[in-house]
Each structure stands twice: as C-alpha cells, then as structure tokens.
PDB file of C-alpha atoms in Angstrom:
ATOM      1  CA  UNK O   1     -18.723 -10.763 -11.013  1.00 43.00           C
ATOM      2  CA  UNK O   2     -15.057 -11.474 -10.451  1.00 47.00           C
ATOM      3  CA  UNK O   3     -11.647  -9.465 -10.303  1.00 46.00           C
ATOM      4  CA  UNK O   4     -10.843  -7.703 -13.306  1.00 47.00           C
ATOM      5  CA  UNK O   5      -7.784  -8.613 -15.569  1.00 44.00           C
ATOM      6  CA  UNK O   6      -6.144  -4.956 -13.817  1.00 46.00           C
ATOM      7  CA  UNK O   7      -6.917  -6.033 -10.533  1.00 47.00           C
ATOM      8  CA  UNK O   8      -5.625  -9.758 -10.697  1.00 47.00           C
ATOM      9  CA  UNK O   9      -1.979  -8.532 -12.144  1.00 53.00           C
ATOM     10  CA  UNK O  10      -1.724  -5.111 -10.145  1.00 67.00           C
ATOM     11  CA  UNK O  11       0.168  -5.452  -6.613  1.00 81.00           C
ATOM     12  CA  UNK O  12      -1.109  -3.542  -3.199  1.00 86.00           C
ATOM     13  CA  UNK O  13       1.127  -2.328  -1.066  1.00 90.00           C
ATOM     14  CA  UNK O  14      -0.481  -0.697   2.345  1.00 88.00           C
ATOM     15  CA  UNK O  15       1.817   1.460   3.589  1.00 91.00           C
ATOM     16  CA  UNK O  16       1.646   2.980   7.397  1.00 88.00           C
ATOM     17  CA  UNK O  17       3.927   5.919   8.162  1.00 86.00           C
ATOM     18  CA  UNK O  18       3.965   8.788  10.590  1.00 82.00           C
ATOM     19  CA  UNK O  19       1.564  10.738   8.917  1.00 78.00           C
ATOM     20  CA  UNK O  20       2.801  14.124  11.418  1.00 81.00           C
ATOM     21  CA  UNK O  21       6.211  14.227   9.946  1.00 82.00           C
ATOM     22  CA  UNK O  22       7.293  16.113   6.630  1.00 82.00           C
ATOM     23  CA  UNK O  23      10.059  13.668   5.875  1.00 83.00           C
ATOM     24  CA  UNK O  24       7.630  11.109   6.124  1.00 84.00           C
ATOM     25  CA  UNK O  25       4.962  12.800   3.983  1.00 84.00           C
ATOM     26  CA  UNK O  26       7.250  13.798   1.529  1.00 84.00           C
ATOM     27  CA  UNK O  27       8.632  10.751   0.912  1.00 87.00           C
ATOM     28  CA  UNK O  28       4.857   8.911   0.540  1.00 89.00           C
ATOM     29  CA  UNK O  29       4.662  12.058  -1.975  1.00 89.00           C
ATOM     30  CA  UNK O  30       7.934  10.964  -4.033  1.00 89.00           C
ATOM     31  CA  UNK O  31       6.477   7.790  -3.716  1.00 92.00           C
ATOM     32  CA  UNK O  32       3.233   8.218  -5.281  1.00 91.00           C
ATOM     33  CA  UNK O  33       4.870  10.073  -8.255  1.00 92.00           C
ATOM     34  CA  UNK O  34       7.725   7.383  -9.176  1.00 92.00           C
ATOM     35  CA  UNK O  35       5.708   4.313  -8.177  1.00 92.00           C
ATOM     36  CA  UNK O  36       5.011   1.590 -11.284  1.00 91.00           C
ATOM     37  CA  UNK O  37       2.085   1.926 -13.125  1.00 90.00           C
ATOM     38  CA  UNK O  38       1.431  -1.441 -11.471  1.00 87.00           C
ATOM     39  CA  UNK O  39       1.136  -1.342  -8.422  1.00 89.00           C
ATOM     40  CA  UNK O  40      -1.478   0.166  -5.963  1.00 89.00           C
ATOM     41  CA  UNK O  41      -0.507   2.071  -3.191  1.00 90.00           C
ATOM     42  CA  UNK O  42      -2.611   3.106   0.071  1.00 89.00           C
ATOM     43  CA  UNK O  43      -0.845   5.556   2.546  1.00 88.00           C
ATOM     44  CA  UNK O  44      -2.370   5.160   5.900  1.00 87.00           C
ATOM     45  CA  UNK O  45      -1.263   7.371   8.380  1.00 85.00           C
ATOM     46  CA  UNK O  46      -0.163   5.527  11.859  1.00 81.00           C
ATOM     47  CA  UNK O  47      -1.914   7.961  14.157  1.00 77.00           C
ATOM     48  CA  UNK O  48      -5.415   6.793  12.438  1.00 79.00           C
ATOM     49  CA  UNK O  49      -7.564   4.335  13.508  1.00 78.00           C
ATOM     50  CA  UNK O  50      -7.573   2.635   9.924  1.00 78.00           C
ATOM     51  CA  UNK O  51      -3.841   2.099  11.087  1.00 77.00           C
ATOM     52  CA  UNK O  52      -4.737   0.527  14.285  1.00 73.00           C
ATOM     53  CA  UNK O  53      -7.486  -2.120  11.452  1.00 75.00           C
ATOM     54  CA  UNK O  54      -4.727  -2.873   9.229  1.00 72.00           C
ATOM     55  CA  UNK O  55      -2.292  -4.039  12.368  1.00 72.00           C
ATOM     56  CA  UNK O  56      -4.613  -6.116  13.894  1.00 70.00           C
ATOM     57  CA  UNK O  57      -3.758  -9.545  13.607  1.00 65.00           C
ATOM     58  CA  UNK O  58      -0.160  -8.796  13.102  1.00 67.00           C
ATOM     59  CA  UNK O  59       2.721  -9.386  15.257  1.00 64.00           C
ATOM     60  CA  UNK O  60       3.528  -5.245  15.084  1.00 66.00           C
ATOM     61  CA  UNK O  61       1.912  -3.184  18.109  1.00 64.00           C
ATOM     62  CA  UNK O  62       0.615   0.255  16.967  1.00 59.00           C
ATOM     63  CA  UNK O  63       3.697   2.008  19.088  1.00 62.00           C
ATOM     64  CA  UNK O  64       5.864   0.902  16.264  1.00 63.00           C
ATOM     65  CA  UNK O  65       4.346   3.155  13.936  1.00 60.00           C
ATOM     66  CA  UNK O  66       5.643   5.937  15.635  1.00 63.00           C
ATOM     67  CA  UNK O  67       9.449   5.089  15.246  1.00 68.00           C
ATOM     68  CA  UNK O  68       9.087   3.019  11.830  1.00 77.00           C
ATOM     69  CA  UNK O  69       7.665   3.078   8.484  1.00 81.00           C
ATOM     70  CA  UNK O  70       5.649  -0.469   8.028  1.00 83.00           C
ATOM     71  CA  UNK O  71       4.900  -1.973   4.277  1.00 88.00           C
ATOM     72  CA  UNK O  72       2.086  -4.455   3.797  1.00 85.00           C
ATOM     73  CA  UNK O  73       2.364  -6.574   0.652  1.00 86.00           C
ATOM     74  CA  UNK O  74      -0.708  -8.223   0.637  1.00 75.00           C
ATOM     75  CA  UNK O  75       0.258 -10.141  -3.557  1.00 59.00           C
ATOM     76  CA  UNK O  76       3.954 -10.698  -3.325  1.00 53.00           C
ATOM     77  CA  UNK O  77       5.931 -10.584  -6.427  1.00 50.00           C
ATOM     78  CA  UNK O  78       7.325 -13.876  -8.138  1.00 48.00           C
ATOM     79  CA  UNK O  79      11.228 -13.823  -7.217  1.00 47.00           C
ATOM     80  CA  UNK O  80      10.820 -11.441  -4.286  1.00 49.00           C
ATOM     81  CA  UNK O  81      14.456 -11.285  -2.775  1.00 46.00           C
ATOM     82  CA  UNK O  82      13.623 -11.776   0.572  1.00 50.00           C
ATOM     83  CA  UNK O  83      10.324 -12.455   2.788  1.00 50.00           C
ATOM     84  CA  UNK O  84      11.057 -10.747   6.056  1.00 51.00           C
ATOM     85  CA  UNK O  85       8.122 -11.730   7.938  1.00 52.00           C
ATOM     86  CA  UNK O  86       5.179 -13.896   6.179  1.00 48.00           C
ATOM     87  CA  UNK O  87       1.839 -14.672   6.870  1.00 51.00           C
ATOM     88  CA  UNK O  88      -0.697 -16.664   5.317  1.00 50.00           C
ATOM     89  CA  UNK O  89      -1.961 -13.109   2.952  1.00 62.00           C
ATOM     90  CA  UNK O  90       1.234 -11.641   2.323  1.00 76.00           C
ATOM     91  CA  UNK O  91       4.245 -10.050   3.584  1.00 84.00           C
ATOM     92  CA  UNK O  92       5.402  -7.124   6.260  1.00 85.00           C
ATOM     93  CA  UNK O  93       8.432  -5.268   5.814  1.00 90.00           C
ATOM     94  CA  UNK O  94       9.730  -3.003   8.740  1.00 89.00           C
ATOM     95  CA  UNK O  95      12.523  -0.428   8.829  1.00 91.00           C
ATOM     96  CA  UNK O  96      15.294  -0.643   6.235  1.00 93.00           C
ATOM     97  CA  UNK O  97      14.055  -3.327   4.609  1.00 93.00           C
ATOM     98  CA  UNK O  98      10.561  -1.463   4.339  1.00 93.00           C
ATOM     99  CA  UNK O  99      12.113   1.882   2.707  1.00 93.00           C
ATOM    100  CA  UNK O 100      14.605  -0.028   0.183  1.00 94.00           C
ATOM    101  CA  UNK O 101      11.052  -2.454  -0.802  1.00 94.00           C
ATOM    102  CA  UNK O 102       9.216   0.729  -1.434  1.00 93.00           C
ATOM    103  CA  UNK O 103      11.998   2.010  -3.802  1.00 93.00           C
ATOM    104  CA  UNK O 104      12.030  -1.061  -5.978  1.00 93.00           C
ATOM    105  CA  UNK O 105       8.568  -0.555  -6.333  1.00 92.00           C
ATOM    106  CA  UNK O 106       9.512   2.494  -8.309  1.00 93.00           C
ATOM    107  CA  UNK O 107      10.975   3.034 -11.568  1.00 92.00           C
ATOM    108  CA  UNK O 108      13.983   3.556 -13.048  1.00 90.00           C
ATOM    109  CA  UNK O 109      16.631   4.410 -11.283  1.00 92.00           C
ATOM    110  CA  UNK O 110      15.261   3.897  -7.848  1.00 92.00           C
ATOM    111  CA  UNK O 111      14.445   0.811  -7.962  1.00 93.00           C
ATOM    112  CA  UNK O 112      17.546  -0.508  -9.033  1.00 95.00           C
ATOM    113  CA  UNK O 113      19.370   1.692  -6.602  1.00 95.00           C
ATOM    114  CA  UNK O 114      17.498   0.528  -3.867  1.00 95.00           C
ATOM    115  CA  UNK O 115      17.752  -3.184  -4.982  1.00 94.00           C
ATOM    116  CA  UNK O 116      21.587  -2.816  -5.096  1.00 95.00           C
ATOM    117  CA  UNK O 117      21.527  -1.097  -1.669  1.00 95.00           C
ATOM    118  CA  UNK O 118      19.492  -3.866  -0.211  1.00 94.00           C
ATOM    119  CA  UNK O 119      21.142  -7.103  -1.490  1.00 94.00           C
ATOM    120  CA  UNK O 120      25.025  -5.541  -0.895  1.00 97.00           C
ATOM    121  CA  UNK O 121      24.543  -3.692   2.464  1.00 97.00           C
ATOM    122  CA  UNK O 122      24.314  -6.244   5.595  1.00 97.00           C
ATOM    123  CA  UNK O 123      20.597  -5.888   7.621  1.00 95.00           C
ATOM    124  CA  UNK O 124      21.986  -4.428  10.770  1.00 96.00           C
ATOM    125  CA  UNK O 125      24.679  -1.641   9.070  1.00 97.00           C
ATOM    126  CA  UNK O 126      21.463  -0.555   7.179  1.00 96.00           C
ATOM    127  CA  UNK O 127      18.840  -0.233  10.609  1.00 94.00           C
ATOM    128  CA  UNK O 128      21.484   1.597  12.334  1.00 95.00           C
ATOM    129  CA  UNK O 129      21.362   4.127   9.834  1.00 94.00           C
ATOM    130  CA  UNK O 130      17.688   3.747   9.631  1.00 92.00           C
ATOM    131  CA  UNK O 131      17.021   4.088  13.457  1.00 91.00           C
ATOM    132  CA  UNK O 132      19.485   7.859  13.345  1.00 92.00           C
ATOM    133  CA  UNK O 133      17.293   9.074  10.433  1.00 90.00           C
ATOM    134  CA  UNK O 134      14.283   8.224  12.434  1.00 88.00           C
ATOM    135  CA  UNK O 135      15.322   9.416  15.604  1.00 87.00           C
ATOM    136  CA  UNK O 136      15.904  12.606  14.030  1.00 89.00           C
ATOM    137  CA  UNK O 137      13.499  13.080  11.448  1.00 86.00           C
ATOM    138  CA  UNK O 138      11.745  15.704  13.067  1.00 84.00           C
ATOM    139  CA  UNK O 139      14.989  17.690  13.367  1.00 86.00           C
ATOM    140  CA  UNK O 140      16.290  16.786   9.658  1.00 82.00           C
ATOM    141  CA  UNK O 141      12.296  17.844   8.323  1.00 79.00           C
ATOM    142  CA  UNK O 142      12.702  21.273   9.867  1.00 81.00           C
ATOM    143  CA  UNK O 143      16.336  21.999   8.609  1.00 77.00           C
ATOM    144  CA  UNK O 144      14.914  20.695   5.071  1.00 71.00           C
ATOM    145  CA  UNK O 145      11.732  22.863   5.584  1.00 72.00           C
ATOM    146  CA  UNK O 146      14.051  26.196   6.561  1.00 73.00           C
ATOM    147  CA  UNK O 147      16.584  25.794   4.332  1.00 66.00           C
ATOM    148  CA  UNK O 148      13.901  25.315   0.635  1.00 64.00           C
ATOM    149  CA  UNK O 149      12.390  28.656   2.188  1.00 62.00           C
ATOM    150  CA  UNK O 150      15.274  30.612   1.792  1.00 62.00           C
ATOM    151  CA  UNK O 151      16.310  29.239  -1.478  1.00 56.00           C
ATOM    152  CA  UNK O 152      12.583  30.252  -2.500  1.00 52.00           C
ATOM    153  CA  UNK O 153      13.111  33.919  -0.940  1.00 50.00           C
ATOM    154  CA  UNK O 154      16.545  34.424  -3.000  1.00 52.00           C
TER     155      UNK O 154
END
C-alpha cells in the first residue's frame, strides 16, 4: 500500500557517530530520551559497515567519522535555518552545525538553547570549540567516567 499518515509527517534523521567513545554514546543516549515524539532517529555507529552504506554517494569519506559526528536529514523541515550541504534527498550536517541540529530536534529547553547557540555564535568560533572537544573526547569521557564512580562510592 502506501506510507502511512505517521510515516509521511515523521522526520529521519541518520545519525553516524563514533560508536567507541562514551561521550559519544552518551550523548546518542540523551538524545534518544529528549528527542520529539516526531522524529525518527537511527544511530549508526561509524566503525560499521552500515556506516560505510549510508556515506556512499556522499561527498564525506568514512575517515571523517572518526573525528566528527555526521547528521543525515533525509525530510528536511519547512523553515530549516540553514542547509549546510544539500543533495537531491536531503541534507548533511557536520561538526557544530551537526550537534546544535540534533538539539533542536529535542524538546524544550534544548532545542531552543541550541537554536539560540546556532543562529548568534559565528560558524568558525563554534568548530574551534567543536574540534578541542573532539580532540579530547577520549580524555574528557574518562575524567567523566572516574569522577560519577566516586560520587557513586560516597
């Protein structure tokens, strides 16, 4: 038959992350839990080969997975702010621009955090921020990680 009414108005967002670091997981987590009711998320983890499907065809090499997050809008939203890079079935979103998309896919008060965040903060001030976190994500998930267990063991 055809789509239903749910499918037609829902939005899917593919989202590709480093699926080996907890900063990254937990975020896809907070994600998942604060998303709108509307919109239908699939985490794909960049060291799968599902990742390697979903990039094929796109001007992003694999490698890229590694240092960035990547979000796939494949039914963008009427009066999307900005369209960083199109393509004939939807958008890609890369870096800063990826995580502050991702929060105004959530509810209240993310999304309009993030929305303020991206239309007042200049591109490059917020991928120089982006590219410390992610340089040192590894470092900031095992401070996190260390510092929650000994909360827990007080």
């Amino acid at each position: 038959m055809g789509e239903s009414r749910e499918d037609r108005d829902s939005e899917k967002i593919v989202v590709i992350s480093d699926g080996n670091c907890a900063m990254c997981s937990a975020s896809m987590r907070l994600l998942q839990r604060w998303k709108r009711p509307a919109i239908a998320v699939e985490l794909v983890s960049s060291h799968s080969e599902l990742a390697v499907m979903k990039l094929t065809g796109s001007a992003f090499d694999v490698s890229l997975c590694e240092e960035t997050i990547i979000v796939y809008q494949e039914r963008p939203v009427m009066g999307d702010i900005t369209s960083p890079s199109s393509s004939p079935l939807g958008i890609w979103y890369t870096h800063s621009d990826a995580v502050l998309f991702l929060g105004c896919c959530c509810r209240w008060p993310i999304r309009i955090i993030a929305w303020s965040l991206w239309v007042l903060v200049p591109l490059f001030i917020r991928d120089f921020f982006y590219c410390i976190i992610a340089r040192q994500r590894y470092f900031i998930s095992t401070v996190c990680q260390r510092e929650i267990g000994r909360a827990s063991c007080r």
